[in-house]
Coordinates of C-alpha atoms and ligand atoms in Angstrom, one line a residue:
M793 CA -32.2 -9.6 21.6
K794 CA -30.1 -12.2 19.9
V795 CA -26.6 -11.9 18.5
L796 CA -25.4 -14.1 15.6
I797 CA -21.7 -14.4 15.0
G798 CA -20.1 -16.6 12.4
L799 CA -16.3 -16.7 11.7
E800 CA -14.2 -17.2 8.6
I801 CA -10.7 -18.1 9.5
H802 CA -7.8 -18.2 7.0
T803 CA -4.7 -20.2 8.0
Q804 CA -1.4 -20.5 6.3
L805 CA -0.3 -24.1 6.2
A806 CA 3.2 -24.8 7.3
T807 CA 4.3 -26.6 4.1
K808 CA 7.8 -26.3 2.7
T809 CA 6.6 -25.2 -0.7
K810 CA 3.7 -23.2 -2.1
M811 CA 0.2 -24.5 -3.0
F812 CA 0.6 -24.9 -6.8
C813 CA 4.4 -24.6 -7.5
S814 CA 7.6 -25.7 -5.9
C815 CA 8.7 -22.3 -4.7
A816 CA 9.7 -22.3 -1.0
T817 CA 7.2 -20.7 1.5
V818 CA 9.2 -17.9 3.2
T819 CA 8.4 -15.4 5.9
D820 CA 8.0 -11.7 5.5
A821 CA 11.6 -11.3 6.6
A822 CA 12.9 -12.7 3.3
E823 CA 14.1 -10.4 0.6
P824 CA 11.0 -9.4 -1.4
N825 CA 10.3 -11.3 -4.7
T826 CA 13.0 -13.9 -4.1
S827 CA 10.7 -17.0 -3.8
I828 CA 8.7 -16.7 -7.0
C829 CA 8.3 -18.5 -10.4
P830 CA 6.0 -18.2 -13.4
V831 CA 3.2 -20.2 -11.7
C832 CA 2.9 -18.0 -8.6
L833 CA 3.5 -14.8 -10.7
G834 CA 0.5 -15.9 -12.8
L835 CA 2.5 -15.8 -16.1
P836 CA 0.5 -17.0 -19.1
G837 CA 1.0 -20.6 -20.0
S838 CA 2.2 -21.7 -16.5
L839 CA 0.3 -24.6 -15.0
P840 CA -0.6 -25.2 -11.3
V841 CA 0.1 -28.5 -9.6
P842 CA -1.5 -29.1 -6.2
N843 CA 0.7 -29.6 -3.2
R844 CA 0.0 -33.1 -1.8
T845 CA 1.1 -32.2 1.8
A846 CA -1.3 -29.2 1.8
L847 CA -4.2 -31.4 0.6
E848 CA -3.4 -33.9 3.4
M849 CA -3.1 -31.1 6.0
A850 CA -6.5 -29.8 5.0
M851 CA -8.0 -33.3 5.3
R852 CA -6.4 -33.8 8.7
V853 CA -7.9 -30.6 9.9
G854 CA -11.3 -31.9 8.6
L855 CA -10.8 -35.1 10.5
G856 CA -9.7 -33.2 13.6
I857 CA -12.9 -31.2 13.7
G858 CA -15.1 -34.3 12.9
G859 CA -16.0 -33.1 9.4
K860 CA -16.7 -35.2 6.4
I861 CA -13.9 -35.5 3.9
A862 CA -15.2 -35.2 0.4
T863 CA -14.3 -38.1 -1.9
F864 CA -14.9 -35.7 -4.8
S865 CA -13.9 -32.1 -4.6
K866 CA -12.5 -29.5 -7.0
F867 CA -10.8 -26.2 -7.3
D868 CA -12.5 -23.1 -8.7
R869 CA -11.4 -19.7 -10.0
K870 CA -12.6 -16.8 -7.9
N871 CA -12.3 -13.8 -10.1
Y872 CA -11.5 -10.3 -8.9
F873 CA -9.1 -7.6 -9.8
Y874 CA -6.5 -6.4 -7.3
P875 CA -2.8 -5.7 -7.8
D876 CA -1.7 -8.4 -5.4
L877 CA -3.5 -11.0 -7.4
P878 CA -1.4 -11.5 -10.6
K879 CA -3.7 -14.0 -12.4
G880 CA -6.8 -11.9 -11.9
Y881 CA -8.3 -14.8 -10.0
Q882 CA -7.6 -16.8 -6.9
I883 CA -7.6 -20.6 -7.1
S884 CA -10.1 -21.5 -4.3
Q885 CA -12.9 -24.0 -3.8
Y886 CA -16.5 -23.0 -4.3
D887 CA -19.3 -25.5 -4.2
Q888 CA -17.4 -28.7 -3.5
P889 CA -14.9 -28.0 -0.7
I890 CA -12.6 -30.7 0.6
V891 CA -14.3 -30.8 4.0
Q892 CA -17.9 -30.3 5.0
G893 CA -19.4 -30.0 8.4
G894 CA -17.8 -30.9 11.7
S895 CA -17.9 -29.0 15.0
L896 CA -15.8 -27.7 17.8
E897 CA -16.5 -27.5 21.5
I898 CA -15.7 -24.2 23.3
T899 CA -15.9 -23.3 27.0
V900 CA -16.1 -19.7 28.3
G901 CA -15.3 -19.3 32.0
D902 CA -17.3 -21.7 34.2
T903 CA -20.2 -22.1 31.7
K904 CA -21.1 -25.4 30.1
P905 CA -19.2 -26.4 26.9
K906 CA -20.9 -25.2 23.7
K907 CA -20.9 -26.9 20.4
V908 CA -20.1 -24.7 17.4
R909 CA -21.0 -26.2 14.0
M910 CA -18.6 -25.9 11.1
I911 CA -19.9 -25.3 7.6
R912 CA -16.8 -26.2 5.7
V913 CA -13.0 -26.1 5.3
H914 CA -11.6 -25.4 1.9
L915 CA -8.2 -25.0 0.3
E916 CA -7.0 -21.9 -1.6
E917 CA -3.9 -19.8 -2.2
D918 CA -2.7 -16.6 -0.5
A919 CA -2.3 -13.4 -2.4
A920 CA 0.9 -11.3 -2.6
K921 CA 1.6 -8.7 0.0
S922 CA 1.3 -5.0 -0.8
T923 CA 2.9 -2.2 1.2
H924 CA 2.1 1.5 0.7
T925 CA 4.9 4.0 0.9
A926 CA 4.8 6.6 3.7
D927 CA 4.1 9.4 1.1
K928 CA 1.1 7.3 -0.2
Q929 CA 2.4 7.9 -3.7
H930 CA 3.5 4.3 -4.3
S931 CA 2.4 0.7 -3.5
L932 CA 5.0 -2.0 -3.5
I933 CA 4.2 -5.6 -4.1
D934 CA 6.1 -8.6 -2.7
F935 CA 5.1 -11.8 -4.5
N936 CA 6.8 -14.1 -2.0
R937 CA 3.5 -14.7 -0.2
A938 CA 1.6 -15.3 -3.5
G939 CA 0.6 -18.9 -3.7
T940 CA 1.1 -19.8 -0.1
P941 CA -1.3 -22.6 0.9
L942 CA -4.3 -21.5 2.9
I943 CA -7.2 -23.3 4.5
E944 CA -10.4 -21.3 5.0
S945 CA -12.7 -22.6 7.7
V946 CA -16.2 -21.3 8.1
T947 CA -18.5 -21.7 11.1
E948 CA -22.3 -21.5 11.3
P949 CA -23.4 -18.4 13.1
D950 CA -23.5 -20.3 16.4
L951 CA -21.5 -17.8 18.4
S952 CA -23.4 -15.3 20.4
T953 CA -20.8 -13.3 22.4
P954 CA -17.4 -11.8 21.7
Q955 CA -16.0 -14.0 24.4
E956 CA -17.3 -17.1 22.6
A957 CA -15.7 -15.9 19.3
K958 CA -12.4 -15.5 21.1
A959 CA -12.7 -18.9 22.7
F960 CA -13.5 -20.4 19.3
V961 CA -10.4 -19.0 17.7
A962 CA -8.2 -20.1 20.6
A963 CA -9.7 -23.6 20.5
Y964 CA -9.3 -23.9 16.7
R965 CA -5.8 -22.6 16.8
S966 CA -4.9 -25.1 19.5
I967 CA -6.2 -27.9 17.2
L968 CA -4.1 -26.7 14.3
R969 CA -1.0 -26.7 16.5
Y970 CA -1.7 -30.2 17.8
L971 CA -2.0 -31.3 14.2
R972 CA 1.2 -29.5 13.4
V973 CA -0.4 -28.0 10.2
S974 CA 0.4 -24.4 11.2
Q975 CA 1.9 -22.3 14.0
A976 CA -1.2 -20.2 13.5
D977 CA 0.4 -17.1 14.9
M978 CA -2.0 -14.2 14.5
E979 CA 0.8 -11.6 14.9
K980 CA 2.6 -13.1 11.9
G981 CA -0.5 -13.2 9.8
Q982 CA -0.5 -17.0 9.8
L983 CA -4.1 -17.0 11.1
R984 CA -6.5 -14.3 10.0
C985 CA -10.0 -14.1 11.3
D986 CA -13.0 -12.3 9.8
A987 CA -16.4 -12.2 11.5
N988 CA -19.9 -12.0 10.2
I989 CA -22.3 -10.5 12.7
N990 CA -25.9 -9.3 12.9
V991 CA -28.4 -8.7 15.7
I992 CA -32.1 -9.8 15.9
A993 CA -34.5 -7.9 18.2
D994 CA -37.1 -9.7 20.3
D995 CA -39.9 -8.5 17.9
G996 CA -38.1 -10.0 15.0
R997 CA -36.5 -6.9 13.4
K998 CA -32.9 -7.5 12.4
T999 CA -29.9 -5.7 11.2
P1000 CA -28.1 -6.6 8.0
I1001 CA -24.9 -8.7 8.2
T1002 CA -21.7 -6.9 8.7
E1003 CA -18.4 -8.5 7.9
I1004 CA -15.5 -7.3 10.1
K1005 CA -11.9 -7.6 8.9
N1006 CA -8.4 -6.6 10.2
M1007 CA -8.7 -8.2 13.6
N1008 CA -5.1 -9.1 14.3
S1009 CA -5.3 -10.6 17.8
L1010 CA -7.7 -12.4 20.1
R1011 CA -8.1 -9.2 22.0
S1012 CA -9.0 -7.2 18.9
I1013 CA -11.6 -9.9 17.9
E1014 CA -13.2 -9.4 21.3
R1015 CA -13.1 -5.6 21.1
A1016 CA -14.2 -5.3 17.5
L1017 CA -17.2 -7.6 18.1
T1018 CA -18.2 -5.7 21.3
Y1019 CA -18.1 -2.5 19.3
E1020 CA -20.1 -3.9 16.4
I1021 CA -22.8 -5.5 18.7
E1022 CA -23.2 -2.1 20.3
R1023 CA -23.6 -0.4 17.0
H1024 CA -26.2 -2.9 15.7
S1025 CA -28.2 -2.9 19.0
A1026 CA -28.3 0.8 19.1
A1027 CA -29.7 0.9 15.6
L1028 CA -32.4 -1.6 16.6
Q1029 CA -33.3 0.3 19.8
E1030 CA -33.6 3.5 17.9
G1031 CA -35.6 1.8 15.1
R1032 CA -33.1 2.8 12.4
E1033 CA -31.9 -0.7 11.5
K1034 CA -32.9 0.0 7.8
E1035 CA -30.2 2.6 7.6
L1036 CA -27.6 0.0 8.2
I1037 CA -26.2 -1.8 5.1
K1038 CA -24.7 -5.1 4.3
E1039 CA -21.1 -4.1 4.2
T1040 CA -17.5 -5.0 5.0
R1041 CA -16.0 -3.0 7.8
G1042 CA -12.4 -2.8 9.0
W1043 CA -11.4 -2.8 12.6
V1044 CA -9.1 0.1 13.5
E1045 CA -7.3 -1.0 16.6
A1046 CA -5.9 2.5 17.5
K1047 CA -9.3 4.1 17.4
G1048 CA -11.2 1.2 18.8
E1049 CA -13.9 1.3 16.1
T1050 CA -14.9 -0.3 12.8
V1051 CA -15.1 1.8 9.7
S1052 CA -16.9 1.0 6.4
Q1053 CA -14.7 -0.3 3.7
R1054 CA -17.1 -1.4 0.9
S1055 CA -20.5 -3.0 0.4
K1056 CA -20.2 -6.7 0.7
E1057 CA -19.7 -8.8 -2.4
I1058 CA -21.9 -11.8 -3.1
A1059 CA -20.8 -15.0 -4.7
A1060 CA -22.1 -14.0 -8.1
D1061 CA -19.7 -11.0 -8.1
Y1062 CA -16.8 -13.4 -8.3
R1063 CA -17.9 -15.3 -11.4
Y1064 CA -16.7 -18.6 -9.9
F1065 CA -16.0 -21.4 -12.4
P1066 CA -14.2 -24.7 -12.2
E1067 CA -10.4 -24.5 -12.5
P1068 CA -9.7 -26.2 -15.9
D1069 CA -6.0 -26.8 -15.2
I1070 CA -6.4 -29.0 -12.1
P1071 CA -8.2 -32.4 -12.1
P1072 CA -10.8 -33.0 -9.3
L1073 CA -9.5 -34.3 -6.0
Q1074 CA -10.7 -37.8 -5.3
P1075 CA -9.1 -39.3 -2.2
S1076 CA -9.9 -43.0 -1.7
K1077 CA -11.6 -44.3 1.4
E1078 CA -8.3 -46.1 2.2
Q1079 CA -6.3 -42.8 2.0
I1080 CA -8.8 -41.1 4.3
A1081 CA -8.6 -44.0 6.7
Q1082 CA -4.8 -43.9 6.6
L1083 CA -4.8 -40.1 7.4
K1084 CA -7.1 -40.8 10.3
T1085 CA -4.4 -42.9 12.0
T1086 CA -2.1 -39.7 12.0
I1087 CA -4.5 -37.7 14.1
P1088 CA -3.0 -37.3 17.6
E1089 CA -5.1 -36.9 20.8
L1090 CA -6.7 -33.5 20.4
P1091 CA -7.2 -30.8 23.1
Q1092 CA -10.8 -31.7 23.9
A1093 CA -10.1 -35.4 24.5
R1094 CA -6.9 -34.6 26.3
T1095 CA -8.6 -32.2 28.7
K1096 CA -11.2 -34.9 29.6
R1097 CA -8.4 -37.5 30.1
F1098 CA -6.4 -35.1 32.3
V1099 CA -9.5 -34.6 34.5
K1100 CA -10.2 -38.3 34.7
E1101 CA -6.7 -39.7 34.9
Y1102 CA -5.0 -37.1 37.1
K1103 CA -8.1 -35.8 38.9
L1104 CA -7.2 -32.2 37.9
P1105 CA -9.7 -29.4 38.2
E1106 CA -11.3 -28.8 34.7
A1107 CA -9.9 -25.3 34.4
A1108 CA -6.3 -26.4 35.1
A1109 CA -6.6 -29.3 32.7
R1110 CA -7.9 -26.9 30.0
Q1111 CA -5.1 -24.4 30.6
L1112 CA -2.4 -27.1 30.4
V1113 CA -3.8 -28.7 27.3
S1114 CA -4.3 -25.4 25.4
D1115 CA -0.5 -25.5 24.7
A1116 CA 0.7 -28.9 23.6
A1117 CA 4.2 -28.2 25.0
Y1118 CA 2.7 -27.5 28.5
A1119 CA 0.6 -30.7 28.3
E1120 CA 3.6 -32.8 27.3
Y1121 CA 5.8 -31.3 29.9
F1122 CA 3.2 -31.9 32.6
E1123 CA 2.8 -35.6 31.6
Q1124 CA 6.6 -36.1 31.6
V1125 CA 6.7 -34.7 35.1
I1126 CA 3.8 -36.9 36.2
S1127 CA 5.5 -40.0 34.8
E1128 CA 8.7 -39.1 36.8
L1129 CA 6.5 -38.7 39.9
Q1130 CA 4.9 -42.1 39.3
A1131 CA 8.4 -43.6 39.1
W1132 CA 9.0 -42.0 42.5
F1133 CA 5.8 -43.5 43.9
S1134 CA 6.7 -46.9 42.8
S1135 CA 10.3 -46.7 44.0
A1136 CA 11.2 -48.5 47.2
G1137 CA 9.6 -47.4 50.4
Q1138 CA 7.3 -44.7 49.0
K1139 CA 3.7 -45.3 50.2
V1140 CA 1.6 -42.7 48.5
T1141 CA -2.2 -42.9 48.8
K1142 CA -4.4 -42.1 45.8
K1143 CA -5.5 -39.0 47.6
E1144 CA -1.9 -37.9 48.1
Q1145 CA -1.1 -38.7 44.4
A1146 CA -4.0 -36.4 43.3
R1147 CA -2.7 -33.7 45.5
L1148 CA 0.8 -34.0 44.0
Y1149 CA -0.7 -33.9 40.5
A1150 CA -2.6 -30.8 41.3
G1151 CA 0.5 -29.4 42.8
A1152 CA 2.5 -30.2 39.6
A1153 CA -0.2 -28.5 37.5
N1154 CA -0.1 -25.4 39.7
W1155 CA 3.6 -25.0 39.9
I1156 CA 3.9 -25.3 36.1
L1157 CA 0.9 -23.0 35.3
V1158 CA 1.7 -20.4 37.9
E1159 CA 5.4 -20.3 38.9
L1160 CA 7.1 -21.8 35.9
T1161 CA 4.9 -19.6 33.6
K1162 CA 5.9 -16.6 35.5
H1163 CA 9.6 -17.3 34.9
L1164 CA 8.9 -18.1 31.2
N1165 CA 7.0 -14.8 30.7
K1166 CA 9.7 -12.8 32.4
A1167 CA 12.3 -14.3 30.1
A1168 CA 10.0 -14.1 27.1
L1169 CA 10.6 -17.8 26.4
P1170 CA 8.2 -20.5 25.2
M1171 CA 7.6 -23.7 27.2
S1172 CA 9.8 -25.6 24.8
A1173 CA 12.9 -23.6 26.0
V1174 CA 12.6 -24.8 29.6
R1175 CA 15.9 -26.1 30.9
I1176 CA 14.5 -27.9 34.0
T1177 CA 14.3 -31.6 33.1
P1178 CA 11.0 -33.3 34.0
E1179 CA 13.0 -35.5 36.3
N1180 CA 14.4 -32.5 38.3
F1181 CA 11.0 -30.9 38.3
A1182 CA 9.4 -34.0 39.8
E1183 CA 12.2 -34.2 42.4
F1184 CA 11.5 -30.6 43.3
L1185 CA 7.8 -31.4 43.8
T1186 CA 8.6 -34.3 46.0
I1187 CA 10.9 -32.2 48.1
V1188 CA 8.2 -29.6 48.6
Y1189 CA 5.7 -32.3 49.3
Q1190 CA 7.9 -33.9 51.9
G1191 CA 8.3 -30.5 53.6
K1192 CA 12.1 -30.5 53.2
I1193 CA 11.9 -26.9 52.2
N1194 CA 9.3 -24.3 53.0
S1195 CA 7.4 -22.4 50.4
S1196 CA 9.6 -19.3 50.3
A1197 CA 12.7 -21.5 49.9
A1198 CA 10.8 -23.4 47.2
Q1199 CA 10.5 -20.2 45.1
T1200 CA 14.2 -19.6 45.4
V1201 CA 15.0 -23.2 44.4
L1202 CA 12.7 -23.1 41.4
A1203 CA 14.2 -19.7 40.2
D1204 CA 17.7 -21.2 40.4
M1205 CA 16.6 -24.3 38.5
F1206 CA 15.0 -22.2 35.8
L1207 CA 18.0 -20.1 35.3
N1208 CA 20.8 -22.7 35.6
G1209 CA 19.0 -26.0 34.8
S1210 CA 20.4 -27.2 38.1
D1211 CA 18.9 -30.1 40.2
P1212 CA 17.0 -29.1 43.3
S1213 CA 19.0 -31.0 45.9
T1214 CA 22.2 -29.3 44.8
V1215 CA 20.6 -25.9 45.0
I1216 CA 19.2 -26.6 48.5
E1217 CA 22.6 -27.8 49.7
D1218 CA 24.6 -25.0 48.1
R1219 CA 22.3 -22.3 49.5
N1220 CA 21.7 -24.0 52.8
L1221 CA 17.9 -23.9 52.3
A1222 CA 16.9 -27.2 53.9
Q1223 CA 14.0 -26.8 56.2
V1224 CA 14.8 -27.6 59.8
S1225 CA 12.3 -30.1 61.4
D1226 CA 14.6 -31.5 64.0
T1227 CA 12.9 -30.8 67.3
T1228 CA 16.2 -30.8 69.3
V1229 CA 17.4 -28.0 67.1
L1230 CA 14.1 -26.1 67.1
D1231 CA 13.6 -26.5 70.8
A1232 CA 16.2 -23.9 71.7
A1233 CA 14.7 -21.3 69.4
V1234 CA 11.2 -22.0 70.7
E1235 CA 12.3 -21.7 74.4
K1236 CA 14.0 -18.4 73.6
V1237 CA 10.9 -17.0 71.9
I1238 CA 8.6 -18.1 74.8
A1239 CA 10.9 -16.5 77.3
A1240 CA 11.1 -13.2 75.4
N1241 CA 7.3 -12.8 74.7
P1242 CA 5.3 -13.3 78.0
K1243 CA 2.3 -11.3 76.8
P1244 CA 1.6 -13.4 73.6
V1245 CA 2.3 -16.6 75.5
A1246 CA -0.4 -15.5 78.0
D1247 CA -2.7 -14.8 75.1
V1248 CA -2.1 -18.3 73.7
M1249 CA -2.9 -19.8 77.1
A1250 CA -6.2 -17.7 77.0
G1251 CA -7.0 -19.5 73.7
K1252 CA -6.0 -16.7 71.2
T1253 CA -4.8 -18.4 68.0
K1254 CA -3.6 -15.2 66.5
A1255 CA -1.0 -15.0 69.2
L1256 CA 0.2 -18.5 68.4
Q1257 CA 0.8 -17.4 64.8
F1258 CA 2.8 -14.5 66.0
L1259 CA 5.0 -16.8 68.0
V1260 CA 5.5 -19.1 65.0
G1261 CA 6.6 -16.1 63.1
M1262 CA 9.1 -15.1 65.7
V1263 CA 10.6 -18.6 65.7
M1264 CA 10.8 -18.5 61.9
K1265 CA 12.7 -15.2 62.2
Q1266 CA 15.1 -16.8 64.8
T1267 CA 15.9 -19.6 62.4
K1268 CA 16.2 -17.4 59.3
G1269 CA 13.1 -18.8 57.7
K1270 CA 14.4 -22.4 57.7
A1271 CA 12.2 -23.8 60.5
N1272 CA 9.3 -26.1 59.5
P1273 CA 6.4 -24.0 60.6
G1274 CA 4.2 -27.0 61.3
V1275 CA 6.7 -28.5 63.7
V1276 CA 7.3 -25.1 65.3
Q1277 CA 3.6 -24.7 66.0
E1278 CA 3.3 -28.1 67.6
L1279 CA 6.4 -27.4 69.8
L1280 CA 5.0 -24.1 70.9
K1281 CA 1.7 -25.6 71.8
K1282 CA 3.3 -28.4 73.7
R1283 CA 5.7 -26.0 75.6
I1284 CA 3.0 -23.5 76.5
S1285 CA 0.4 -26.0 77.7
A1286 CA 3.1 -27.6 79.8
R1287 CA 3.7 -24.3 81.7
Ligands
ZN988 ZN1 6.2 -20.2 -7.5
MN989 MN1 -10.8 -17.0 1.3

C-alpha cells in the first residue's frame, strides 16, 4: 500500500497594504469594513495595481526553496460565485506562476532527511471573511480581508505519512519566518493548509483523490490525514474503492472526522483567463540576482552549520533553528562564551568547548523554554541578556553552584533579568568546595553512620552515595558533591 499526499498552502504576506490597492492590511480585530476601497470591493471601473513588496516577497520565497523565478508570468481571473468574492472572480495565477519547482528537505524523528519537490508558488488575493449569525438566519461579510496578498505553494504528492505532512508545514513555515514574509500563524489564519490524498493498493487499485480543508493547526493536519488514510485503505481492503468519489472534505476537529463538502472542481470549472487590467510580470535577471542577496541563511543550512561549528547533536540543532529567535539567542550566548574562553587565564580545550555549547543548547531548549512556556512568552521577550546567560553557564561549568542551585538562579534571572553572581551572593547559593569547611561535616557524618561506613569499606558504592547525601543535607545542599565523595573515600579508607 502506498499513500500519496500533496499539500496546497496559502499564506498571507505581511505587507503593509493589500495586493492590488493601497488599503492597509488589518487583522480580524479591526472594526469590520474599515479598510476597504473601490478596488478591493470590486466596484465597476476600479483598476488593480500589483503590490511590489508582495511580488518581491513571493520571489524571495521562490529563491528560498530553490525554485525558478519566472522572467515572464501573468495574473489570471479565477471565476466563481461566492458572497465573499465581490468581483465574481479572484485574481490569481494559472498557467504562468511567478515561481516554478524548488524543493524542501524534511526530517521526521531519527529518519534520514527527505526531499519534497515543489510544483509552484503563485500570487493571488484573499477573499473577504463571512460570519454566520448564531440563529443561522444571516451571514455577515467583512471586506477588510478582501485583497490581502496571498502566496499559494503547491507540493508534488511526495509526502507519504501524516507526520511528514506536519513536518513539511513546520519546515515551510520556518522558512517564511526566516524570510520575514509572514508570521504564518495558523491560529490567526495567516497560514492555511489543504491536503490532497489518495491511496494505492499493492495490486494497483487506487482510491480517488480527496481534498481536505479546514485543518487549523499542525495537530489537526496530522489527525485529519490519519483519519483519511484509514478511510481510503478500508475502502481498498473491502474492494469498494469505486464507491469513493473525487471530492472536497472538511475536517471537523470536534468530531475527529472529515465530512463531504462538495465534489471537487476541476480547472475548467473556473473559466480561467488572463487578467486584462494587469500587464505581465517580467522581472529582469538583475532584479532576481539582487533579490538573491537578500536571502538570509535558511533553517536547513543553519542546522548543518550548527552541527559542524558547535558540534551540536542534530536534533538539538534542528530544534534551535526551527525558531529564528532561539537560534539567534543561542549564537549570541555562544559568542559571549567564546569571549570568555579567550579572556585571560581561561584554558578551555576543544572538547570542553563542545560540552559547553551542548550545555548552552540544553539549558536554552529545556529550562529556559520551560520558563517561557509557563509565562506564555515568546523567546524575543527573554530578559536574560546573552552575556548573563553565558556567565551563568560558566558558573555551572566551573562547579561554583550545584544543579539544584542552578535552577534557582536561572528562575531568578528569568523573572528579574538579574545577573547570576548577584543572585548567588544574595541568596547565599555558592557551592562549597573548600575541604577545610567540608571536612567537619564529613567527619560528623562518618561518626554518626557506622553501618554505611562499614558497607563502603566492604565495597558497596550505594552506601557511599548515601553518605554523600547525608553531607549534602548537613551543608544545606551547598556542598560540592564531587569533593564530598573524594573526601569521604579518603577518610574511610584511612580508617
Ligand atoms: Zn482597497
Ligand atoms: Mn488559491
